[in-house]
Tab-separated table of C-alpha atoms in Angstrom:
chain	number	residue	atom	x	y	z
A	1	MET	CA	-0.899	49.735	44.691
A	2	GLN	CA	0.740	49.725	41.354
A	3	ASP	CA	0.689	47.296	38.480
A	4	PRO	CA	3.517	44.996	38.971
A	5	TYR	CA	4.449	44.872	35.069
A	6	GLN	CA	4.672	48.724	34.912
A	7	LEU	CA	6.980	48.559	38.345
A	8	LEU	CA	9.286	46.478	36.550
A	9	ASN	CA	8.885	47.879	33.047
A	10	VAL	CA	7.989	44.848	31.481
A	11	ASP	CA	5.468	43.672	29.027
A	12	ARG	CA	2.434	41.241	30.084
A	13	LYS	CA	3.774	38.849	27.571
A	14	ALA	CA	7.357	38.840	28.870
A	15	SER	CA	9.126	35.396	29.893
A	16	GLN	CA	10.020	34.630	33.480
A	17	GLU	CA	13.527	34.992	32.465
A	18	ASP	CA	12.830	38.732	31.133
A	19	ILE	CA	11.228	39.779	34.546
A	20	LYS	CA	14.216	38.234	36.375
A	21	ARG	CA	16.535	40.224	34.256
A	22	ALA	CA	14.430	43.118	34.725
A	23	TYR	CA	14.190	42.865	38.574
A	24	ARG	CA	18.005	42.159	38.662
A	25	LYS	CA	18.861	45.420	36.682
A	26	LEU	CA	16.222	47.628	39.329
A	27	ALA	CA	17.640	45.941	42.037
A	28	LYS	CA	21.135	46.756	41.511
A	29	GLU	CA	20.316	50.433	40.963
A	30	LEU	CA	17.720	50.612	44.115
A	31	HIS	CA	19.191	48.385	46.617
A	32	PRO	CA	19.550	50.362	49.911
A	33	ASP	CA	22.962	49.116	50.561
A	34	ILE	CA	24.095	51.102	47.417
A	35	ASN	CA	21.745	54.005	48.402
A	36	PRO	CA	22.217	54.360	52.133
A	37	GLY	CA	19.491	57.143	53.997
A	38	ASN	CA	17.761	57.463	50.636
A	39	GLU	CA	13.938	56.835	51.782
A	40	ALA	CA	12.424	57.398	48.415
A	41	VAL	CA	15.002	54.941	46.603
A	42	GLU	CA	14.353	52.446	49.685
A	43	GLN	CA	10.428	52.560	49.192
A	44	LYS	CA	10.742	52.308	45.097
A	45	PHE	CA	13.016	49.072	46.034
A	46	LYS	CA	10.388	47.606	48.163
A	47	GLU	CA	7.665	48.262	45.495
A	48	ILE	CA	9.713	46.315	43.110
A	49	SER	CA	10.594	43.793	45.326
A	50	GLN	CA	6.774	43.181	45.972
A	51	ALA	CA	6.351	43.241	42.169
A	52	TYR	CA	8.977	40.659	41.601
A	53	SER	CA	7.449	38.271	44.433
A	54	ILE	CA	4.303	38.303	41.870
A	55	LEU	CA	5.758	38.146	38.620
A	56	GLY	CA	8.985	36.231	39.345
A	57	ASP	CA	6.465	33.169	40.663
A	58	ALA	CA	4.850	31.406	37.330
A	59	GLU	CA	2.063	30.090	39.499
A	60	LYS	CA	1.383	33.656	41.494
A	61	ARG	CA	1.922	35.314	38.324
A	62	GLN	CA	-0.785	33.244	36.489
A	63	ARG	CA	-3.228	33.948	39.629
A	64	PHE	CA	-2.452	37.773	39.187
A	65	ASP	CA	-3.338	37.712	35.716
A	66	LYS	CA	-6.643	35.960	36.247
A	67	GLY	CA	-7.313	38.144	39.161
A	68	GLU	CA	-7.215	35.991	42.010
A	69	ILE	CA	-4.559	37.698	44.021
A	70	ASP	CA	-4.011	41.362	43.880
A	71	ALA	CA	-0.513	43.248	43.711
A	72	SER	CA	0.262	42.856	47.252
A	73	GLY	CA	-0.144	39.121	46.781
A	74	GLN	CA	-3.277	38.622	49.082
A	75	GLU	CA	-6.381	36.606	47.964
A	76	THR	CA	-9.126	38.665	46.289
A	77	PRO	CA	-12.453	38.840	47.901
A	78	PHE	CA	-15.183	36.793	46.364
A	79	LYS	CA	-18.312	38.741	45.624
A	80	GLY	CA	-20.519	36.396	48.387
A	81	GLY	CA	-17.884	37.225	51.017
A	82	PHE	CA	-15.987	34.076	50.538
A	83	TYR	CA	-12.462	33.949	50.323
A	84	ARG	CA	-10.508	31.878	47.696
A	85	ASN	CA	-8.529	29.442	49.566
A	86	HIS	CA	-6.113	26.778	47.757
A	87	ALA	CA	-4.477	25.643	51.225
A	88	GLY	CA	-7.559	24.038	51.806
A	89	THR	CA	-9.445	22.675	48.989
A	90	LYS	CA	-8.976	19.676	46.987
A	91	ARG	CA	-5.775	19.916	44.942
A	92	GLY	CA	-6.965	21.077	41.198
A	93	ALA	CA	-10.141	22.024	42.196
A	94	LYS	CA	-11.738	25.273	41.548
A	95	TYR	CA	-12.821	27.691	43.861
A	96	ASN	CA	-16.755	26.985	45.176
A	97	PRO	CA	-18.347	29.258	47.546
A	98	PHE	CA	-20.757	26.295	48.701
A	99	ASP	CA	-17.847	23.449	48.856
A	100	PHE	CA	-17.566	22.969	52.528
A	101	GLY	CA	-15.055	20.019	52.185
A	102	GLU	CA	-15.176	16.478	51.410
A	103	ASP	CA	-17.336	15.578	54.750
A	104	ILE	CA	-20.090	17.966	54.766
A	105	SER	CA	-22.187	19.678	51.907
A	106	ALA	CA	-24.037	22.707	51.693
A	107	ASP	CA	-27.509	20.776	52.082
A	108	ASP	CA	-25.871	19.980	55.754
A	109	ILE	CA	-25.060	23.689	56.432
A	110	PHE	CA	-28.484	24.523	55.356
A	111	ALA	CA	-30.252	21.900	57.170
A	112	ASP	CA	-28.412	22.760	60.519
A	113	LEU	CA	-29.305	26.498	60.004
A	114	PHE	CA	-32.961	25.881	59.736
A	115	GLY	CA	-33.075	23.136	62.329
A	116	ALA	CA	-34.022	20.228	59.486
A	117	ARG	CA	-31.729	17.980	61.676
A	118	ASN	CA	-31.021	17.982	65.167
A	119	ARG	CA	-27.118	17.135	65.097
A	120	ARG	CA	-24.831	19.913	65.195
A	121	VAL	CA	-22.132	19.849	62.926
A	122	ARG	CA	-18.645	21.068	64.222
A	123	ARG	CA	-15.884	21.669	61.968
A	124	PRO	CA	-12.528	23.364	61.837
A	125	GLY	CA	-12.211	26.388	59.879
A	126	ALA	CA	-10.306	26.303	56.333
A	127	ASN	CA	-6.618	27.511	56.083
A	128	VAL	CA	-5.704	30.633	54.154
A	129	SER	CA	-2.476	31.090	52.301
A	130	TYR	CA	-0.699	34.176	52.090
A	131	THR	CA	2.679	35.168	50.454
A	132	VAL	CA	5.199	37.559	52.138
A	133	PRO	CA	8.150	39.048	50.119
A	134	ILE	CA	11.275	39.189	52.103
A	135	THR	CA	14.940	40.744	51.372
A	136	PHE	CA	17.932	38.364	51.498
A	137	LEU	CA	19.026	39.776	54.590
A	138	GLU	CA	15.905	39.568	56.436
A	139	ALA	CA	15.666	35.764	55.594
A	140	ALA	CA	19.513	35.168	56.627
A	141	LYS	CA	19.112	37.169	60.023
A	142	GLY	CA	15.382	37.122	60.871
A	143	ALA	CA	13.016	39.721	60.987
A	144	LYS	CA	9.094	40.973	61.394
A	145	LYS	CA	7.011	41.463	58.644
A	146	ARG	CA	3.424	42.741	58.721
A	147	ILE	CA	0.654	41.079	56.808
A	148	LYS	CA	-2.837	41.917	56.183
A	149	LEU	CA	-5.538	38.927	56.987
A	150	ALA	CA	-8.825	37.729	55.131
A	151	ASP	CA	-10.831	39.562	57.915
A	152	GLY	CA	-8.895	42.827	57.155
A	153	LYS	CA	-6.903	42.716	60.633
A	154	THR	CA	-2.921	42.890	60.438
A	155	LEU	CA	-0.594	40.639	61.989
A	156	ASP	CA	3.035	40.713	62.647
A	157	VAL	CA	4.893	37.522	61.428
A	158	ARG	CA	8.364	36.427	62.920
A	159	ILE	CA	10.690	35.729	59.854
A	160	PRO	CA	13.023	32.977	61.611
A	161	PRO	CA	17.028	33.524	60.821
A	162	GLY	CA	17.941	31.045	57.873
A	163	THR	CA	14.491	31.188	56.473
A	164	GLU	CA	14.670	29.594	53.119
A	165	ASP	CA	12.854	30.707	50.112
A	166	ARG	CA	9.232	29.532	49.632
A	167	GLN	CA	9.345	28.398	53.023
A	168	THR	CA	5.534	28.046	54.827
A	169	LEU	CA	5.466	29.603	58.276
A	170	ARG	CA	2.108	28.576	60.070
A	171	LEU	CA	0.250	30.996	62.073
A	172	LYS	CA	-2.221	28.897	64.131
A	173	GLY	CA	-6.050	29.796	64.530
A	174	GLN	CA	-5.194	32.656	62.217
A	175	GLY	CA	-7.512	31.291	59.420
A	176	MET	CA	-11.195	31.446	58.567
A	177	PRO	CA	-13.350	30.781	61.512
A	178	GLY	CA	-14.726	27.361	62.341
A	179	VAL	CA	-18.240	26.037	61.979
A	180	GLY	CA	-20.474	24.907	64.615
A	181	GLY	CA	-17.823	25.999	67.337
A	182	GLY	CA	-15.069	24.160	65.631
A	183	PRO	CA	-11.714	26.024	66.039
A	184	ALA	CA	-10.293	28.115	63.629
A	185	GLY	CA	-8.029	27.388	60.768
A	186	ASP	CA	-4.381	28.695	60.323
A	187	ALA	CA	-2.410	30.919	58.297
A	188	LEU	CA	-0.272	29.744	56.141
A	189	VAL	CA	2.281	32.267	55.114
A	190	GLU	CA	4.854	31.423	52.324
A	191	ALA	CA	8.184	33.449	52.157
A	192	HIS	CA	9.421	34.792	48.956
A	193	ILE	CA	13.114	35.856	49.084
A	194	GLN	CA	13.944	38.756	46.867
A	195	PRO	CA	17.378	38.036	45.077
A	196	HIS	CA	20.155	40.228	46.332
A	197	PRO	CA	22.387	42.672	44.227
A	198	PHE	CA	25.635	40.569	44.881
A	199	PHE	CA	24.869	38.023	47.731
A	200	GLU	CA	24.101	34.473	46.707
A	201	ARG	CA	22.802	31.655	49.141
A	202	LYS	CA	24.159	27.958	48.495
A	203	GLY	CA	22.754	25.947	51.242
A	204	ASN	CA	23.887	27.810	54.355
A	205	ASN	CA	26.950	29.463	52.654
A	206	VAL	CA	27.254	32.897	51.112
A	207	HIS	CA	28.940	33.405	47.895
A	208	VAL	CA	30.000	36.947	46.600
A	209	GLU	CA	32.194	38.256	43.696
A	210	LEU	CA	34.642	40.762	44.921
A	211	PRO	CA	35.998	43.203	42.216
A	212	VAL	CA	39.906	44.054	43.162
A	213	THR	CA	42.292	46.193	41.652
A	214	LEU	CA	45.398	45.142	39.610
A	215	GLN	CA	47.700	46.373	42.296
A	216	GLU	CA	45.859	44.692	45.222
A	217	ALA	CA	46.027	41.362	43.109
A	218	VAL	CA	49.491	41.633	42.378
A	219	LEU	CA	51.236	43.047	45.766
A	220	GLY	CA	48.291	41.687	48.125
A	221	ALA	CA	46.137	43.981	50.258
A	222	THR	CA	43.645	43.951	53.055
A	223	VAL	CA	40.534	44.757	51.683
A	224	THR	CA	36.661	45.724	53.533
A	225	VAL	CA	34.328	43.047	52.167
A	226	PRO	CA	30.265	43.043	52.790
A	227	THR	CA	29.016	40.075	54.660
A	228	VAL	CA	25.042	39.389	56.170
A	229	HIS	CA	26.296	40.290	59.510
A	230	GLY	CA	28.319	43.454	58.584
A	231	SER	CA	31.504	44.190	56.494
A	232	VAL	CA	34.842	42.698	57.848
A	233	SER	CA	38.642	42.946	56.623
A	234	MET	CA	40.007	40.429	54.431
A	235	LYS	CA	43.491	39.929	53.396
A	236	ILE	CA	44.307	39.032	49.626
A	237	PRO	CA	47.441	37.137	49.175
A	238	ALA	CA	49.640	38.757	46.641
A	239	GLY	CA	49.814	37.332	43.370
A	240	SER	CA	46.036	36.489	43.405
A	241	ASN	CA	44.381	35.613	40.298
A	242	SER	CA	40.759	36.282	39.103
A	243	GLY	CA	38.708	33.443	40.002
A	244	SER	CA	40.287	32.988	43.083
A	245	THR	CA	38.307	32.210	46.138
A	246	LEU	CA	38.636	33.093	49.682
A	247	ARG	CA	36.456	32.036	52.562
A	248	LEU	CA	35.363	33.749	55.472
A	249	LYS	CA	34.761	31.172	58.205
A	250	GLY	CA	31.253	31.631	60.217
A	251	LYS	CA	30.119	34.422	57.994
A	252	GLY	CA	27.230	32.672	56.244
A	253	ILE	CA	23.884	31.647	57.022
A	254	LYS	CA	22.789	29.989	60.520
A	255	ALA	CA	21.211	26.351	59.845
A	256	ARG	CA	16.968	26.593	60.498
A	257	ASP	CA	17.499	23.547	62.549
A	258	GLY	CA	20.579	23.842	64.444
A	259	ASP	CA	23.434	26.407	65.831
A	260	GLU	CA	25.655	25.493	62.804
A	261	ILE	CA	26.874	28.532	60.663
A	262	GLY	CA	27.830	28.562	56.924
A	263	ASP	CA	30.943	30.429	55.629
A	264	GLN	CA	31.268	33.083	52.791
A	265	TYR	CA	33.167	32.514	49.950
A	266	VAL	CA	34.679	35.542	48.142
A	267	LYS	CA	35.551	34.874	44.610
A	268	LEU	CA	38.026	37.595	43.238
A	269	LYS	CA	37.517	39.410	40.213
A	270	VAL	CA	40.486	41.325	38.994
A	271	MET	CA	39.517	44.716	37.548
A	272	LEU	CA	41.836	47.087	35.176
A	273	PRO	CA	41.345	51.004	35.554
A	274	GLU	CA	38.280	51.964	33.202
A	275	ARG	CA	41.168	53.965	31.095
A	276	PRO	CA	44.752	52.522	31.676
A	277	ASP	CA	46.853	55.541	31.414
A	278	GLN	CA	50.006	55.506	28.883
A	279	GLU	CA	52.556	54.748	31.789
A	280	LEU	CA	50.554	51.476	32.429
A	281	ARG	CA	50.522	50.570	28.935
A	282	ASP	CA	54.206	51.499	28.495
A	283	PHE	CA	54.949	49.428	31.733
A	284	ILE	CA	53.010	46.429	30.415
A	285	GLU	CA	54.437	46.281	27.017
A	286	ASN	CA	58.262	46.468	28.064
A	287	TRP	CA	57.276	43.918	30.955
A	288	SER	CA	56.091	41.555	28.445
A	289	ARG	CA	59.131	41.475	26.140
A	290	SER	CA	60.473	39.266	28.940
A	291	HIS	CA	58.166	37.747	30.774
A	292	ASP	CA	55.970	35.737	28.413
A	293	TYR	CA	53.176	33.312	29.616
A	294	ASP	CA	50.215	31.689	27.789
A	295	PRO	CA	47.556	31.002	30.410
A	296	ARG	CA	45.142	29.378	27.789
A	297	ARG	CA	47.891	26.718	26.992
A	298	LYS	CA	48.356	26.101	30.620
A	299	ALA	CA	44.522	25.656	31.113
A	300	GLY	CA	44.413	23.212	27.678
A	301	LEU	CA	42.550	25.671	25.753
A	302	THR	CA	44.794	25.762	22.782
């Protein structure tokens, strides 16, 4: 897998804010919603999203720089065949291939193996941590993602609707094998949600900024608006201002712990033509002679 710094086109000394800006710029250009049916662009979007799941998290970035995880976010195998396991070790402790936990030492293991003790040690296996990058829409609506386990096997993980960023999903019995017949540990999968080019989540509500034309704002119109559930029609009242916010009830994200569904808030952004023609300029000039108004004074800015 390609180096995440190269994928995002950032220097290894780039700040977290620089990395975020670089990802957002690429995401807007490569997002599948903007390039429907283009498989090459979709694959590139997946690659930059994976890269951002590593570099966008300061802790994961530090671990990648140290070689503790690879470009896919998975643990790097230790030379002795053991895996670094941050979920199962003491907080802040460094990885030790002969650290079998608080209640058992390496001597206990070797003594049991060579028959120096009659007692049999039975201990659960350690938990193993993974990260999985998911898109904004996958987190909102639910999805299945495939991860590669420490033993090389693959596993399909169900991402529940309403999953939040950095939420940890527990896969029972998918961690390291137990000792002395003990049960296997669990796999702890942390979901990393990639920013969306125009959707933003706040609680269970979704916010989006919608560009509208001058005539749509002045005269009113019915326009098509994207939501996490698909596009819907929305009526813009005549005389709407830039910054006006309209609500689409029930078009947000379903709560993880209930049936409640949030709303979508659409903030209007009135846009002039890229190149206003002379007719529009003449009209505004004539209109302004008899319709003087000062919005800054009303807002207390003058």
